[in-house]
Coordinates of C-alpha atoms in Angstrom, one line a residue:
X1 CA 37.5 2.3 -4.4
X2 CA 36.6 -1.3 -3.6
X3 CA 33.1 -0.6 -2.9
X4 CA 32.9 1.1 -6.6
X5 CA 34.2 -1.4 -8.2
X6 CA 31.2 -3.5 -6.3
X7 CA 28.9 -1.4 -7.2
X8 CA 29.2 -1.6 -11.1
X9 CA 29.3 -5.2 -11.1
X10 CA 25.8 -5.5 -9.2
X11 CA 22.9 -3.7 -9.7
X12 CA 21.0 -2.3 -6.7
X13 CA 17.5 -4.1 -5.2
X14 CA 15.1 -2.5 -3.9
X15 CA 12.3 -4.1 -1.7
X16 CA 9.4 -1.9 -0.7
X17 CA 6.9 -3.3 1.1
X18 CA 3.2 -1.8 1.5
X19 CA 0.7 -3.4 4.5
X20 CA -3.0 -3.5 4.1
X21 CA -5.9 -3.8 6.2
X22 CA -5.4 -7.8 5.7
X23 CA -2.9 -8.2 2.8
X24 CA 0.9 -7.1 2.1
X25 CA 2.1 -6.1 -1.3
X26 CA 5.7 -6.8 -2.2
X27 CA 7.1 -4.3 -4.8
X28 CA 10.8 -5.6 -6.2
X29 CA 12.7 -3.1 -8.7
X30 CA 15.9 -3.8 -9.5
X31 CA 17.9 -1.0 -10.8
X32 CA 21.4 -0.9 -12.8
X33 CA 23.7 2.3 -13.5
X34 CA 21.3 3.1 -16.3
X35 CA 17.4 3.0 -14.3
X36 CA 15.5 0.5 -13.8
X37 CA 15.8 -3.0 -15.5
X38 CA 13.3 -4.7 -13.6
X39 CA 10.1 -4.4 -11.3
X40 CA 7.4 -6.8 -10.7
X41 CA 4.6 -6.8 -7.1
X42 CA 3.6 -9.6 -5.4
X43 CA 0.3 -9.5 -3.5
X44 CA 0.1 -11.8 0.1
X45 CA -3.0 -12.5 1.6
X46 CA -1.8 -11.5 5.1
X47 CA -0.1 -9.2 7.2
X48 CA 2.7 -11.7 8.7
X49 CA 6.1 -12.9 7.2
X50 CA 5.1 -16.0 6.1
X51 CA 7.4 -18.6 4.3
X52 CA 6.7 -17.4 1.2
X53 CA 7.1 -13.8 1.5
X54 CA 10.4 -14.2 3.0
X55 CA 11.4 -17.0 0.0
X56 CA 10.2 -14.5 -2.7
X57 CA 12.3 -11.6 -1.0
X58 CA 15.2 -13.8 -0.5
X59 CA 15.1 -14.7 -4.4
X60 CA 15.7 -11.2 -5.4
X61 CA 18.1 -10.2 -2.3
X62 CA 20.4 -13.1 -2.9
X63 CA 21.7 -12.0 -6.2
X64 CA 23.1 -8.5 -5.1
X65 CA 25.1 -7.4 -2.1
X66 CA 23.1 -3.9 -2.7
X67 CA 19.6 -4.3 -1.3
X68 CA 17.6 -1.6 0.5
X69 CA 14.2 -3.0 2.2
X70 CA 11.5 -0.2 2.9
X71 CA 8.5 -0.3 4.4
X72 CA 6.0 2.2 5.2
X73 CA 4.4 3.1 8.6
X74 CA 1.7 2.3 9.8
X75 CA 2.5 3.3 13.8
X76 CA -1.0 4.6 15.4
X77 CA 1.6 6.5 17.3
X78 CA 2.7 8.6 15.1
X79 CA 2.5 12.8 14.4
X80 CA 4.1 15.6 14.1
X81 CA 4.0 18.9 15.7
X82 CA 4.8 22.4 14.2
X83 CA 7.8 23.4 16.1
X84 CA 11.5 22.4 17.1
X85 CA 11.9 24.3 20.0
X86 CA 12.1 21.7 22.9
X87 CA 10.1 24.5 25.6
X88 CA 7.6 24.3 23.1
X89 CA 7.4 20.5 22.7
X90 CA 5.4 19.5 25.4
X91 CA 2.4 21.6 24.3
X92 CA 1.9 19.5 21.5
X93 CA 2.5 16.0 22.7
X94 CA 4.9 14.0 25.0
X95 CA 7.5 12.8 23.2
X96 CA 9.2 10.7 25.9
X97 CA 8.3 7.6 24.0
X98 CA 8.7 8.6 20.4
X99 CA 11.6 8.7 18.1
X100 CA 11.5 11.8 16.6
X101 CA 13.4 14.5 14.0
X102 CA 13.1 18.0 13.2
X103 CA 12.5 19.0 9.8
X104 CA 14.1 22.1 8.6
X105 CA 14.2 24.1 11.7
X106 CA 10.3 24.4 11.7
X107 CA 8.8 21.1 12.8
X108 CA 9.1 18.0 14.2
X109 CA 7.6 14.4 13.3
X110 CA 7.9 11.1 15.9
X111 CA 6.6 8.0 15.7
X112 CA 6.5 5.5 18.5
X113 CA 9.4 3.6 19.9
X114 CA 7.8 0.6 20.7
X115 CA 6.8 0.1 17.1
X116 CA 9.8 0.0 15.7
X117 CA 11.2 -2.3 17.8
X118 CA 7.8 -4.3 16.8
X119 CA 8.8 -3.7 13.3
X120 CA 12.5 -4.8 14.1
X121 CA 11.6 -8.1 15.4
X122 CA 8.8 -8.8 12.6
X123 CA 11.2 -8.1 10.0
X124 CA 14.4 -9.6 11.8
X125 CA 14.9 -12.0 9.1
X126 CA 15.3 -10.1 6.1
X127 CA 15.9 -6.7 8.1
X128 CA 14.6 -3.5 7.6
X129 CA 16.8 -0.7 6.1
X130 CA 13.6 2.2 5.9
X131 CA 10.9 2.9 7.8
X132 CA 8.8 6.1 5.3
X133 CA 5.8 7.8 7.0
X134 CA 2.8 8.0 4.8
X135 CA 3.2 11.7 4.7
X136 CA 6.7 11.5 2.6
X137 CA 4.8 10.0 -0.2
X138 CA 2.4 12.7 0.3
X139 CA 4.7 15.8 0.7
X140 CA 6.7 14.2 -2.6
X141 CA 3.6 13.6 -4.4
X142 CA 2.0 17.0 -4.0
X143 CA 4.7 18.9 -3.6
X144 CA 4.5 21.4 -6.3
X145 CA 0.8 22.2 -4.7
X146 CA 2.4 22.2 -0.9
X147 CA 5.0 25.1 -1.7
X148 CA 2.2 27.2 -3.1
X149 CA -1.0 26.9 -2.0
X150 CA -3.3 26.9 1.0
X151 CA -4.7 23.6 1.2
X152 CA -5.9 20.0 2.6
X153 CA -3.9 17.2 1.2
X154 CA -5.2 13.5 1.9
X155 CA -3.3 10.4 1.2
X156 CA -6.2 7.5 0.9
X157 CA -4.5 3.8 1.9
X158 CA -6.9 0.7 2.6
X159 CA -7.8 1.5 6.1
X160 CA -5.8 4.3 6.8
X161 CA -6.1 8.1 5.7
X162 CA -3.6 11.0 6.5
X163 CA -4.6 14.2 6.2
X164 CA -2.5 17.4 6.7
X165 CA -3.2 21.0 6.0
X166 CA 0.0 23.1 4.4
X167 CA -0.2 27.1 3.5
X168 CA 2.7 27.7 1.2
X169 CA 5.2 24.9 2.2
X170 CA 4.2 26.5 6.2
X171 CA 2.4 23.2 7.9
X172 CA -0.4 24.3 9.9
X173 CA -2.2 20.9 11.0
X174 CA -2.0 17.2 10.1
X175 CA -3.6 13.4 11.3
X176 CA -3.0 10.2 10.7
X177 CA -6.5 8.8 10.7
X178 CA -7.6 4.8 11.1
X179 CA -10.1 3.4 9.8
X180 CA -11.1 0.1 11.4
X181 CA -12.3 -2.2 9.0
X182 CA -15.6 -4.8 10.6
X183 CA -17.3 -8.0 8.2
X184 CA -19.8 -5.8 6.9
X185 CA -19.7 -2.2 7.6
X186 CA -16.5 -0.1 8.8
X187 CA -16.1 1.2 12.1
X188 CA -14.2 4.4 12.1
X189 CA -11.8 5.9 14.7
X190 CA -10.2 8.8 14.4
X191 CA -7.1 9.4 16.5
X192 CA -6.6 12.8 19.3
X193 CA -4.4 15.5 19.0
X194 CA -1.7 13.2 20.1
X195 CA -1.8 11.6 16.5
X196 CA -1.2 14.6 14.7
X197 CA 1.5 14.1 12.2
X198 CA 3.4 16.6 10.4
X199 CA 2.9 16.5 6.7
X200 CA 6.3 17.9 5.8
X201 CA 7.9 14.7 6.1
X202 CA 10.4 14.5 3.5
X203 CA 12.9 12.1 5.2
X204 CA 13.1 8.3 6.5
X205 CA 13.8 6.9 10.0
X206 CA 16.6 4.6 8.7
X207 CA 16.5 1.7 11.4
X208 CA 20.4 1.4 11.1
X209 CA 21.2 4.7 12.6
X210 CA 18.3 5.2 15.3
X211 CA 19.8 5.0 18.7
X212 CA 17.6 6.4 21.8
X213 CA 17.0 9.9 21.2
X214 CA 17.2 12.4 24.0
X215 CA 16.9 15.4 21.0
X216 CA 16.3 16.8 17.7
X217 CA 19.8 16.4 17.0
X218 CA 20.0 13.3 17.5
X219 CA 19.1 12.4 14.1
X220 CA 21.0 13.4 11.2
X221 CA 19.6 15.8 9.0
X222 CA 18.9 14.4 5.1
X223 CA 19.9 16.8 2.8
X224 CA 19.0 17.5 -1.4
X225 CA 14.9 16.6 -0.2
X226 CA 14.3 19.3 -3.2
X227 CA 16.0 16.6 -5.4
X228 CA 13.5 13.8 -5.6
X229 CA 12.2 13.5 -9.4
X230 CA 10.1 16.4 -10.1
X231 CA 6.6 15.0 -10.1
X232 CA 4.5 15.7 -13.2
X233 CA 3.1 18.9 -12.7
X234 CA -0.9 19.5 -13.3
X235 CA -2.6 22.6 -12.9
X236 CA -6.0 23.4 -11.7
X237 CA -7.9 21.8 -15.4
X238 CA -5.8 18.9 -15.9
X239 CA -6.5 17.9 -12.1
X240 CA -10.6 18.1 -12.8
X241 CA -9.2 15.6 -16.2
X242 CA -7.4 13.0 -13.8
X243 CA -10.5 13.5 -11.7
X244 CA -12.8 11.1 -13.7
X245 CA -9.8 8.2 -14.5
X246 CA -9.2 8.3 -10.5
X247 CA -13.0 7.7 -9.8
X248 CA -13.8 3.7 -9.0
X249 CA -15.9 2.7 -11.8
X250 CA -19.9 2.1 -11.2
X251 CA -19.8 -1.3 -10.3
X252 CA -17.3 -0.7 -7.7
X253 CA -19.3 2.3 -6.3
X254 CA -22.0 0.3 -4.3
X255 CA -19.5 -1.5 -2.0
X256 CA -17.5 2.0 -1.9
X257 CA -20.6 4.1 -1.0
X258 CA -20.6 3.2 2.7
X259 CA -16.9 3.3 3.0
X260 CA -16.4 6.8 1.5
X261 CA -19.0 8.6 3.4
X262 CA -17.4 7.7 6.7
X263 CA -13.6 8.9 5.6
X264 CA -16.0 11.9 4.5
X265 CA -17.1 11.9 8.2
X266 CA -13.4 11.7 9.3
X267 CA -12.0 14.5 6.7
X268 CA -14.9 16.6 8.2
X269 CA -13.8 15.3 11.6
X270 CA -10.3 16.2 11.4
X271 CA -10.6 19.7 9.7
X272 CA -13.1 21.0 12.2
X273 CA -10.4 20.2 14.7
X274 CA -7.8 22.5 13.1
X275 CA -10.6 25.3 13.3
X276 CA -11.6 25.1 16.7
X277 CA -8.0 24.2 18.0
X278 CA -6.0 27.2 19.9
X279 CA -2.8 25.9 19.2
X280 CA -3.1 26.0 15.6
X281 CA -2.9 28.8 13.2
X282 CA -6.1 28.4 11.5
X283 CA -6.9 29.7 8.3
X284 CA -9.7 29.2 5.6
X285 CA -9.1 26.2 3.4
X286 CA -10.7 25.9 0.2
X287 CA -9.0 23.2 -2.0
X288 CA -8.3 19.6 -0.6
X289 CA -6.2 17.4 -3.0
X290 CA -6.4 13.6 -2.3
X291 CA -3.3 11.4 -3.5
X292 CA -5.9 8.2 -4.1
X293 CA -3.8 4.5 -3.7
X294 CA -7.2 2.7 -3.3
X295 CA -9.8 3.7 -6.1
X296 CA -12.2 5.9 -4.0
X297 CA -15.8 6.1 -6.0
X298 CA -17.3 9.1 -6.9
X299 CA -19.4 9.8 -3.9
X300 CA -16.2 11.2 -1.5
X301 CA -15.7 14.1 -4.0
X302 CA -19.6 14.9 -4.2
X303 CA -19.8 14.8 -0.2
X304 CA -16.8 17.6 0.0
X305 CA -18.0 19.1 -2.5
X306 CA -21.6 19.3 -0.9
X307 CA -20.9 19.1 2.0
X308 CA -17.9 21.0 2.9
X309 CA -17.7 23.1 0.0
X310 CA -14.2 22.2 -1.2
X311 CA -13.0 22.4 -4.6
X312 CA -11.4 18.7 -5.0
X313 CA -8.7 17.4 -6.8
X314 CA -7.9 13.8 -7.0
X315 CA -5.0 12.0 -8.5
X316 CA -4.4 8.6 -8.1
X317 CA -0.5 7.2 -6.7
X318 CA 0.9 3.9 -6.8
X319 CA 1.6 3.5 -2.8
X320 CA 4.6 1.1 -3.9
X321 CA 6.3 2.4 -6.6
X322 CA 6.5 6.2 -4.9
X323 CA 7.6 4.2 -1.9
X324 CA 10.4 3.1 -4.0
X325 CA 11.6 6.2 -5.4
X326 CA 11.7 7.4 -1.9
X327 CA 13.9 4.6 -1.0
X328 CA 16.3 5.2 -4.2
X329 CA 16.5 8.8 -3.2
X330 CA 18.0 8.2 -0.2
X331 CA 20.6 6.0 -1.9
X332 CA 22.0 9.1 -4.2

């Protein structure tokens, strides 16, 4: 009752915090019993806690007992692999030194042990509440698409691109891709089979309840996932309309030319995998639909188009703002 009575008197922070190839974006909203009464982003030119990331947060956290600090992975260790039952683990990857959680009965997602802890002691200060893959914004963002289609969905983030291939809400491949930025041109890696991450990732690995997993059931089970705010819904014509505002502008294309062929290279990379790859049930894919949080330019869609003969849909996210709703979802 106590705790009620708490909670109408402060309103709830929430801290999200997105890392770039050399930057870090702060993303505060500050919601009461009503929505949102605040929100404002702070950009830092580095990847660290430095003094004034940690004064900034502290300035928000400070006035409310009810804070919630998210951030979202980045782990090179993390996948996903499209089972749950543990004789069938091992075919798929080694999950001796991964946290992981089974989604649904079908599959199960991991990311790496050793960063978290890395993310633990980085964040010790402040503290970490969330840790979201990339491929919960995705799933959320696209999910309307996910349940009922047979396609490639692509989350674009500065450096990074994760890429997972879903036939009617059934995952059927997915990889978390780096791209390793260099002072003039980008070098590109793209992980093995051991990176392979399971798109369907509609849950957090809360920090506060992660003790050292010997199973599945080891992690609860979050429940309601249906109930995150239905996402505007856009069919086939209104995605070729968001198409063109989603498109980096011309000046921006000349620096973006090198950078989007070679995440072309990797998409093409990646999906020739899943159709050459025993272990997964391959099917024809026609459609990829790219959640955009940098600006791509124009050239990306032309070379799948081209190139790989996709129909493409692109629709631009806000990385930290979806980050947050995923963060107040878990809070309901």
């Amino acid at each position: 009752m106590f705790s009620k009575l708490l909670e109408l008197m402060y309103n709830k922070i929430y801290v999200n915090i997105v890392l770039e190839y050399s930057r870090t974006i702060i993303y505060i909203e500050e919601c009461g019993r009503k929505g949102s009464v605040l929100s404002e982003s702070e950009t830092f030119e580095t990847t660290n806690v430095s003094a004034k990331m940690y004064e900034y947060i502290d300035s928000f956290i400070s006035e409310s007992p009810f804070f919630y600090i998210s951030i979202l992975d980045t782990s090179v260790a993390q996948g996903a692999i499209p089972t749950c039952k543990s004789k069938e683990m091992s075919k798929f990857y080694d999950l001796e030194v991964s946290k992981y959680i089974c989604y649904k009965k079908k599959w199960t997602y991991y990311t790496s042990k050793a960063d978290l802890n890395k993310i633990q002691k980085k964040y010790g200060e402040i503290g970490v509440d969330f840790i979201f893959s990339p491929f919960v914004l995705l799933t959320n963002f696209f999910k309307d698409k996910i349940d009922s289609s047979l396609a490639i969905f692509l989350l674009v983030e500065d450096g990074r691109l994760s890429l997972s291939i879903f036939n009617n809400s059934e995952l059927l491949f997915a990889q978390y891709i780096i791209v390793q930025h260099s002072n003039k041109h980008s070098e590109l890696t793209i992980e093995d089979d051991n990176t392979n991450i399971d798109l369907e990732l509609e849950a957090a690995i809360d920090l506060e309840e992660i003790d050292d997993l010997e199973s599945v059931d080891d992690f609860g089970e979050i429940e309601d996932l249906d109930s995150f705010d239905e996402i505007d819904e856009f069919s086939e014509e209104e995605d070729n309309s968001l198409i063109e505002d989603s498109l980096a502008t011309p000046e921006d294309e000349e620096t973006g030319f090198n950078e989007d062929y070679q995440r072309y290279s990797l998409i093409q990379s990646s999906v020739s995998d899943f159709y050459k790859g025993k272990k997964y049930k391959s099917e024809f894919v026609q459609d990829i639909y790219i959640a955009d949080g940098v600006g791509v330019s124009r050239d990306l869609k032309r070379y799948l188009e081209e190139e790989m003969f996709l129909n493409v849909f692109i629709r631009q996210l806000d990385l930290c703002y979806e980050l947050s709703e995923l963060a107040k979802m878990e809070q309901k």
